Structure formats: C-alpha cells, structure tokens
C-alpha cells in the first residue's frame, strides 16, 4: 500500500496545485482555526468541517465550531483505492479534480464506509 500511496502522490496533504480548488479551500480552512485537527462530517448534503477556534489542550470537541461546508457540487469524499486497501486517507475530491487528503484516526472509519458507498468506480 505504501508504494501505491507514494506513486499516486497521496503522501502529500493535497495535489500540489496551488491554483486548484483544493489548495484554495485549504488556505481558507487554516484561516478559520489554527488547531491542527478537524472534525469532518459527510452526508448527502455535502461535507461539513468543524474545529476549535484556537489551539486548546482539552475538550477540543466541545469547543468545535463549524468552520466550512462543501456542497456535493463542490466536492465529494472518496476512497482513492476503492476498498482495495484499508487506508486511513480518504480524499476530498473537488469539482476541478484537485484533492485534499484526510487522515483519520482509524482504518475503515465511518468516513471510509461512506466514501466506498458513494464513490465513482475506479477511485482516483
């Protein structure tokens, strides 16, 4: 799996296209909160991001606020390997083909299951 991740460039945070929708979203995302962890919720209405407004040492989930939303027309969540591996890195794929990598704390999380159920065949 490590070789496949590296070959597809998925060892990067985003696709490295600074003009793409993914990088522009990433820059706006960081301006909402300096905390390095985000909560991500995916559903039929899109993807919602929540984060504490600043770095907090405890209770970060209690202090989280919605900082961004992406509609299904803007971006979708996908498993880049269509279930072949058990990665902890689903992708947020933007309308222009650019992507952000999402690291999760567990393999086969609810995000992965959602991505597998709603991804187009073939993945990235």
Tab-separated table of N, CA and C in Angstrom:
chain	number	residue	atom	x	y	z
A	1	UNK	N	0.814	-1.186	0.000
A	1	UNK	CA	0.000	0.000	0.000
A	1	UNK	C	0.864	1.260	0.000
A	2	UNK	N	1.984	1.238	0.748
A	2	UNK	CA	2.849	2.413	0.810
A	2	UNK	C	3.330	2.838	-0.573
A	3	UNK	N	3.671	1.863	-1.411
A	3	UNK	CA	4.136	2.179	-2.762
A	3	UNK	C	3.019	2.811	-3.589
A	4	UNK	N	1.801	2.302	-3.456
A	4	UNK	CA	0.657	2.859	-4.193
A	4	UNK	C	0.354	4.276	-3.727
A	5	UNK	N	0.470	4.524	-2.437
A	5	UNK	CA	0.249	5.870	-1.894
A	5	UNK	C	1.267	6.834	-2.479
A	6	UNK	N	2.536	6.443	-2.459
A	6	UNK	CA	3.598	7.306	-2.982
A	6	UNK	C	3.450	7.511	-4.490
A	7	UNK	N	3.151	6.451	-5.223
A	7	UNK	CA	3.015	6.538	-6.678
A	7	UNK	C	1.928	7.530	-7.084
A	8	UNK	N	0.839	7.579	-6.346
A	8	UNK	CA	-0.271	8.483	-6.668
A	8	UNK	C	-0.117	9.860	-6.027
A	9	UNK	N	0.975	10.055	-5.291
A	9	UNK	CA	1.207	11.345	-4.650
A	9	UNK	C	0.351	11.565	-3.421
A	10	UNK	N	-0.236	10.505	-2.905
A	10	UNK	CA	-1.138	10.626	-1.769
A	10	UNK	C	-0.413	10.751	-0.441
A	11	UNK	N	0.906	10.796	-0.488
A	11	UNK	CA	1.681	11.050	0.728
A	11	UNK	C	1.770	12.560	0.987
A	12	UNK	N	1.164	13.358	0.116
A	12	UNK	CA	1.082	14.812	0.281
A	12	UNK	C	-0.276	15.196	0.861
A	13	UNK	N	-0.366	16.373	1.442
A	13	UNK	CA	-1.610	16.862	2.025
A	13	UNK	C	-2.637	17.177	0.941
A	14	UNK	N	-2.180	17.674	-0.202
A	14	UNK	CA	-3.067	17.987	-1.318
A	14	UNK	C	-2.314	17.738	-2.607
A	15	UNK	N	-2.971	17.928	-3.713
A	15	UNK	CA	-2.403	17.555	-5.011
A	15	UNK	C	-1.276	18.468	-5.500
A	16	UNK	N	-0.893	19.464	-4.720
A	16	UNK	CA	0.208	20.390	-5.015
A	16	UNK	C	-0.108	21.421	-6.091
A	17	UNK	N	-1.346	21.518	-6.504
A	17	UNK	CA	-1.755	22.535	-7.468
A	17	UNK	C	-2.265	23.742	-6.688
A	18	UNK	N	-1.423	24.751	-6.528
A	18	UNK	CA	-1.797	25.918	-5.725
A	18	UNK	C	-2.933	26.729	-6.334
A	19	UNK	N	-3.233	26.512	-7.603
A	19	UNK	CA	-4.342	27.213	-8.245
A	19	UNK	C	-5.645	26.420	-8.189
A	20	UNK	N	-5.586	25.183	-7.711
A	20	UNK	CA	-6.765	24.325	-7.676
A	20	UNK	C	-7.701	24.654	-6.525
A	21	UNK	N	-8.912	24.165	-6.642
A	21	UNK	CA	-9.929	24.399	-5.615
A	21	UNK	C	-9.506	23.813	-4.265
A	22	UNK	N	-8.806	22.685	-4.288
A	22	UNK	CA	-8.383	22.046	-3.033
A	22	UNK	C	-7.424	22.940	-2.248
A	23	UNK	N	-6.425	23.474	-2.901
A	23	UNK	CA	-5.452	24.308	-2.190
A	23	UNK	C	-6.078	25.607	-1.710
A	24	UNK	N	-6.943	26.178	-2.517
A	24	UNK	CA	-7.602	27.413	-2.101
A	24	UNK	C	-8.505	27.169	-0.899
A	25	UNK	N	-9.185	26.031	-0.893
A	25	UNK	CA	-10.007	25.672	0.261
A	25	UNK	C	-9.119	25.458	1.480
A	26	UNK	N	-7.991	24.777	1.294
A	26	UNK	CA	-7.059	24.519	2.397
A	26	UNK	C	-6.573	25.818	3.025
A	27	UNK	N	-6.249	26.796	2.229
A	27	UNK	CA	-5.795	28.092	2.746
A	27	UNK	C	-6.899	28.789	3.544
A	28	UNK	N	-8.129	28.760	3.028
A	28	UNK	CA	-9.252	29.353	3.774
A	28	UNK	C	-9.519	28.576	5.062
A	29	UNK	N	-9.412	27.249	4.998
A	29	UNK	CA	-9.648	26.372	6.132
A	29	UNK	C	-8.725	26.754	7.287
A	30	UNK	N	-7.445	26.942	7.011
A	30	UNK	CA	-6.492	27.301	8.066
A	30	UNK	C	-6.765	28.689	8.634
A	31	UNK	N	-7.373	29.557	7.845
A	31	UNK	CA	-7.647	30.898	8.360
A	31	UNK	C	-8.778	30.885	9.387
A	32	UNK	N	-9.594	29.831	9.403
A	32	UNK	CA	-10.698	29.736	10.367
A	32	UNK	C	-10.251	29.241	11.735
A	33	UNK	N	-9.192	28.443	11.778
A	33	UNK	CA	-8.752	27.865	13.041
A	33	UNK	C	-7.293	27.457	12.935
A	34	UNK	N	-6.528	27.740	13.975
A	34	UNK	CA	-5.126	27.326	13.985
A	34	UNK	C	-4.960	25.911	14.526
A	35	UNK	N	-6.033	25.313	15.010
A	35	UNK	CA	-5.941	23.956	15.542
A	35	UNK	C	-5.677	22.979	14.397
A	36	UNK	N	-4.769	22.035	14.606
A	36	UNK	CA	-4.368	21.134	13.537
A	36	UNK	C	-5.363	20.002	13.276
A	37	UNK	N	-6.279	19.735	14.198
A	37	UNK	CA	-7.251	18.675	13.991
A	37	UNK	C	-8.608	19.259	13.650
A	38	UNK	N	-9.309	18.573	12.765
A	38	UNK	CA	-10.643	18.990	12.354
A	38	UNK	C	-11.581	17.803	12.508
A	39	UNK	N	-12.837	18.093	12.737
A	39	UNK	CA	-13.874	17.075	12.689
A	39	UNK	C	-14.516	17.189	11.321
A	40	UNK	N	-14.760	16.070	10.686
A	40	UNK	CA	-15.322	16.075	9.348
A	40	UNK	C	-16.567	15.204	9.354
A	41	UNK	N	-17.650	15.739	8.819
A	41	UNK	CA	-18.911	15.020	8.720
A	41	UNK	C	-19.297	14.966	7.245
A	42	UNK	N	-19.607	13.775	6.739
A	42	UNK	CA	-20.007	13.633	5.344
A	42	UNK	C	-21.416	13.073	5.275
A	43	UNK	N	-22.186	13.597	4.358
A	43	UNK	CA	-23.546	13.131	4.166
A	43	UNK	C	-24.048	13.532	2.798
A	44	UNK	N	-25.296	13.237	2.509
A	44	UNK	CA	-25.833	13.536	1.182
A	44	UNK	C	-25.874	15.027	0.863
A	45	UNK	N	-25.842	15.875	1.889
A	45	UNK	CA	-25.857	17.326	1.663
A	45	UNK	C	-24.465	17.919	1.522
A	46	UNK	N	-23.434	17.088	1.624
A	46	UNK	CA	-22.070	17.570	1.462
A	46	UNK	C	-21.170	17.210	2.617
A	47	UNK	N	-20.102	17.965	2.738
A	47	UNK	CA	-19.074	17.726	3.754
A	47	UNK	C	-19.015	18.949	4.656
A	48	UNK	N	-19.050	18.714	5.962
A	48	UNK	CA	-19.002	19.791	6.939
A	48	UNK	C	-17.745	19.621	7.774
A	49	UNK	N	-17.054	20.738	8.027
A	49	UNK	CA	-15.830	20.739	8.819
A	49	UNK	C	-16.058	21.536	10.089
A	50	UNK	N	-15.594	21.006	11.216
A	50	UNK	CA	-15.665	21.724	12.483
A	50	UNK	C	-14.281	21.702	13.110
A	51	UNK	N	-13.971	22.737	13.878
A	51	UNK	CA	-12.672	22.838	14.539
A	51	UNK	C	-12.788	23.788	15.718
A	52	UNK	N	-11.920	23.614	16.713
A	52	UNK	CA	-11.866	24.610	17.782
A	52	UNK	C	-11.356	25.922	17.191
A	53	UNK	N	-11.775	27.064	17.729
A	53	UNK	CA	-11.345	28.344	17.175
A	53	UNK	C	-9.857	28.617	17.374
A	54	UNK	N	-9.236	27.951	18.321
A	54	UNK	CA	-7.793	28.108	18.545
A	54	UNK	C	-7.274	26.819	19.171
A	55	UNK	N	-5.976	26.737	19.336
A	55	UNK	CA	-5.401	25.539	19.956
A	55	UNK	C	-5.884	25.438	21.402
A	56	UNK	N	-6.468	24.302	21.718
A	56	UNK	CA	-6.937	24.054	23.081
A	56	UNK	C	-6.326	22.757	23.559
A	57	UNK	N	-6.079	22.673	24.862
A	57	UNK	CA	-5.410	21.481	25.371
A	57	UNK	C	-6.377	20.381	25.765
A	58	UNK	N	-7.618	20.736	26.077
A	58	UNK	CA	-8.577	19.693	26.430
A	58	UNK	C	-9.971	20.120	26.000
A	59	UNK	N	-10.824	19.132	25.822
A	59	UNK	CA	-12.198	19.426	25.445
A	59	UNK	C	-12.361	20.009	24.059
A	60	UNK	N	-11.457	19.667	23.133
A	60	UNK	CA	-11.499	20.286	21.800
A	60	UNK	C	-12.817	20.015	21.087
A	61	UNK	N	-13.400	18.823	21.290
A	61	UNK	CA	-14.658	18.521	20.622
A	61	UNK	C	-15.786	19.423	21.116
A	62	UNK	N	-15.769	19.740	22.402
A	62	UNK	CA	-16.802	20.615	22.967
A	62	UNK	C	-16.688	22.037	22.427
A	63	UNK	N	-15.474	22.442	22.106
A	63	UNK	CA	-15.239	23.811	21.649
A	63	UNK	C	-15.313	23.957	20.127
A	64	UNK	N	-15.530	22.850	19.428
A	64	UNK	CA	-15.535	22.897	17.967
A	64	UNK	C	-16.720	23.694	17.438
A	65	UNK	N	-16.450	24.407	16.368
A	65	UNK	CA	-17.466	25.183	15.665
A	65	UNK	C	-17.400	24.813	14.189
A	66	UNK	N	-18.502	24.923	13.501
A	66	UNK	CA	-18.481	24.680	12.056
A	66	UNK	C	-17.673	25.796	11.407
A	67	UNK	N	-16.664	25.404	10.652
A	67	UNK	CA	-15.791	26.391	10.007
A	67	UNK	C	-15.933	26.397	8.486
A	68	UNK	N	-16.495	25.327	7.918
A	68	UNK	CA	-16.648	25.289	6.465
A	68	UNK	C	-17.633	24.194	6.070
A	69	UNK	N	-18.239	24.407	4.915
A	69	UNK	CA	-19.123	23.402	4.325
A	69	UNK	C	-18.841	23.343	2.831
A	70	UNK	N	-18.889	22.131	2.306
A	70	UNK	CA	-18.750	21.928	0.865
A	70	UNK	C	-19.980	21.178	0.376
A	71	UNK	N	-20.635	21.700	-0.631
A	71	UNK	CA	-21.803	21.025	-1.199
A	71	UNK	C	-21.326	19.881	-2.096
A	72	UNK	N	-22.203	18.940	-2.417
A	72	UNK	CA	-21.818	17.852	-3.326
A	72	UNK	C	-21.385	18.356	-4.702
A	73	UNK	N	-21.829	19.548	-5.094
A	73	UNK	CA	-21.393	20.124	-6.365
A	73	UNK	C	-19.955	20.634	-6.300
A	74	UNK	N	-19.490	20.935	-5.097
A	74	UNK	CA	-18.128	21.454	-4.920
A	74	UNK	C	-17.104	20.338	-4.731
A	75	UNK	N	-17.472	19.323	-3.930
A	75	UNK	CA	-16.507	18.272	-3.607
A	75	UNK	C	-17.220	17.030	-3.089
A	76	UNK	N	-16.552	15.898	-3.222
A	76	UNK	CA	-17.071	14.633	-2.706
A	76	UNK	C	-15.967	13.906	-1.954
A	77	UNK	N	-16.363	12.996	-1.119
A	77	UNK	CA	-15.423	12.175	-0.364
A	77	UNK	C	-15.245	10.860	-1.106
A	78	UNK	N	-13.999	10.411	-1.255
A	78	UNK	CA	-13.775	9.148	-1.954
A	78	UNK	C	-12.637	8.357	-1.323
A	79	UNK	N	-12.707	7.061	-1.507
A	79	UNK	CA	-11.619	6.167	-1.126
A	79	UNK	C	-10.737	6.042	-2.367
A	80	UNK	N	-9.487	6.501	-2.313
A	80	UNK	CA	-8.651	6.517	-3.511
A	80	UNK	C	-8.323	5.132	-4.064
A	81	UNK	N	-8.552	4.079	-3.267
A	81	UNK	CA	-8.228	2.726	-3.712
A	81	UNK	C	-9.464	1.846	-3.843
A	82	UNK	N	-10.640	2.455	-3.769
A	82	UNK	CA	-11.913	1.737	-3.937
A	82	UNK	C	-12.003	0.468	-3.091
A	83	UNK	N	-11.493	0.542	-1.868
A	83	UNK	CA	-11.610	-0.578	-0.944
A	83	UNK	C	-10.534	-1.635	-1.063
A	84	UNK	N	-9.577	-1.458	-1.984
A	84	UNK	CA	-8.516	-2.460	-2.180
A	84	UNK	C	-7.632	-2.572	-0.946
A	85	UNK	N	-7.329	-1.445	-0.321
A	85	UNK	CA	-6.523	-1.426	0.891
A	85	UNK	C	-7.384	-0.903	2.030
A	86	UNK	N	-6.842	-0.893	3.214
A	86	UNK	CA	-7.525	-0.291	4.344
A	86	UNK	C	-6.779	0.978	4.742
A	87	UNK	N	-6.796	1.981	3.865
A	87	UNK	CA	-6.043	3.196	4.158
A	87	UNK	C	-6.753	4.057	5.193
A	88	UNK	N	-6.008	4.952	5.760
A	88	UNK	CA	-6.576	5.940	6.668
A	88	UNK	C	-6.623	7.293	5.976
A	89	UNK	N	-6.671	7.274	4.658
A	89	UNK	CA	-6.577	8.521	3.909
A	89	UNK	C	-7.656	8.650	2.831
A	90	UNK	N	-8.889	8.861	3.210
A	90	UNK	CA	-9.861	9.178	2.165
A	90	UNK	C	-9.506	10.543	1.564
A	91	UNK	N	-10.001	10.805	0.379
A	91	UNK	CA	-9.739	12.076	-0.294
A	91	UNK	C	-11.009	12.896	-0.383
A	92	UNK	N	-10.841	14.196	-0.315
A	92	UNK	CA	-11.905	15.114	-0.682
A	92	UNK	C	-11.560	15.535	-2.105
A	93	UNK	N	-12.385	15.103	-3.054
A	93	UNK	CA	-12.140	15.385	-4.471
A	93	UNK	C	-13.008	16.575	-4.886
A	94	UNK	N	-12.366	17.640	-5.371
A	94	UNK	CA	-13.056	18.847	-5.777
A	94	UNK	C	-13.498	18.766	-7.240
A	95	UNK	N	-14.417	19.639	-7.614
A	95	UNK	CA	-15.008	19.643	-8.959
A	95	UNK	C	-13.974	19.758	-10.063
A	96	UNK	N	-12.846	20.397	-9.786
A	96	UNK	CA	-11.814	20.560	-10.810
A	96	UNK	C	-10.806	19.409	-10.839
A	97	UNK	N	-11.055	18.366	-10.039
A	97	UNK	CA	-10.162	17.209	-9.997
A	97	UNK	C	-9.093	17.307	-8.924
A	98	UNK	N	-8.905	18.476	-8.334
A	98	UNK	CA	-7.914	18.615	-7.260
A	98	UNK	C	-8.427	17.904	-6.012
A	99	UNK	N	-7.530	17.603	-5.084
A	99	UNK	CA	-7.931	16.837	-3.909
A	99	UNK	C	-7.159	17.236	-2.665
A	100	UNK	N	-7.783	16.942	-1.520
A	100	UNK	CA	-7.159	17.042	-0.196
A	100	UNK	C	-7.157	15.660	0.417
A	101	UNK	N	-6.108	15.340	1.083
A	101	UNK	CA	-6.020	14.078	1.805
A	101	UNK	C	-6.573	14.282	3.212
A	102	UNK	N	-7.339	13.327	3.696
A	102	UNK	CA	-7.897	13.389	5.043
A	102	UNK	C	-7.340	12.220	5.837
A	103	UNK	N	-6.520	12.507	6.837
A	103	UNK	CA	-6.012	11.450	7.703
A	103	UNK	C	-7.025	11.193	8.796
A	104	UNK	N	-7.329	9.929	9.022
A	104	UNK	CA	-8.266	9.572	10.072
A	104	UNK	C	-7.548	8.774	11.144
A	105	UNK	N	-8.158	8.694	12.293
A	105	UNK	CA	-7.535	8.003	13.413
A	105	UNK	C	-7.722	6.502	13.367
A	106	UNK	N	-8.614	6.016	12.539
A	106	UNK	CA	-8.846	4.578	12.459
A	106	UNK	C	-9.072	4.166	11.017
A	107	UNK	N	-8.634	2.947	10.691
A	107	UNK	CA	-8.909	2.450	9.348
A	107	UNK	C	-10.359	1.994	9.297
A	108	UNK	N	-10.914	2.040	8.123
A	108	UNK	CA	-12.315	1.664	7.912
A	108	UNK	C	-13.255	2.426	8.835
A	109	UNK	N	-12.979	3.714	8.980
A	109	UNK	CA	-13.846	4.568	9.780
A	109	UNK	C	-15.167	4.761	9.052
A	110	UNK	N	-16.102	5.433	9.690
A	110	UNK	CA	-17.383	5.730	9.048
A	110	UNK	C	-17.180	6.554	7.786
A	111	UNK	N	-16.152	7.401	7.766
A	111	UNK	CA	-15.862	8.174	6.555
A	111	UNK	C	-15.493	7.262	5.392
A	112	UNK	N	-14.681	6.221	5.687
A	112	UNK	CA	-14.284	5.290	4.636
A	112	UNK	C	-15.492	4.531	4.100
A	113	UNK	N	-16.342	4.084	4.991
A	113	UNK	CA	-17.532	3.347	4.565
A	113	UNK	C	-18.414	4.245	3.704
A	114	UNK	N	-18.591	5.487	4.124
A	114	UNK	CA	-19.386	6.441	3.341
A	114	UNK	C	-18.746	6.643	1.959
A	115	UNK	N	-17.434	6.831	1.931
A	115	UNK	CA	-16.741	7.054	0.668
A	115	UNK	C	-16.888	5.852	-0.256
A	116	UNK	N	-16.761	4.650	0.276
A	116	UNK	CA	-16.898	3.456	-0.553
A	116	UNK	C	-18.311	3.341	-1.132
A	117	UNK	N	-19.291	3.690	-0.365
A	117	UNK	CA	-20.678	3.587	-0.830
A	117	UNK	C	-21.019	4.654	-1.870
A	118	UNK	N	-20.320	5.784	-1.845
A	118	UNK	CA	-20.704	6.903	-2.697
A	118	UNK	C	-19.672	7.286	-3.745
A	119	UNK	N	-18.554	6.569	-3.825
A	119	UNK	CA	-17.517	6.889	-4.817
A	119	UNK	C	-17.886	6.350	-6.189
A	120	UNK	N	-17.345	7.036	-7.182
A	120	UNK	CA	-17.495	6.510	-8.538
A	120	UNK	C	-16.509	5.359	-8.708
A	121	UNK	N	-16.793	4.390	-9.561
A	121	UNK	CA	-15.900	3.263	-9.749
A	121	UNK	C	-14.520	3.718	-10.206
A	122	UNK	N	-13.491	3.080	-9.694
A	122	UNK	CA	-12.127	3.374	-10.116
A	122	UNK	C	-11.363	4.271	-9.192
A	123	UNK	N	-12.023	5.030	-8.343
A	123	UNK	CA	-11.323	5.900	-7.407
A	123	UNK	C	-10.516	6.951	-8.110
A	124	UNK	N	-9.399	7.362	-7.485
A	124	UNK	CA	-8.561	8.439	-8.011
A	124	UNK	C	-7.741	7.985	-9.188
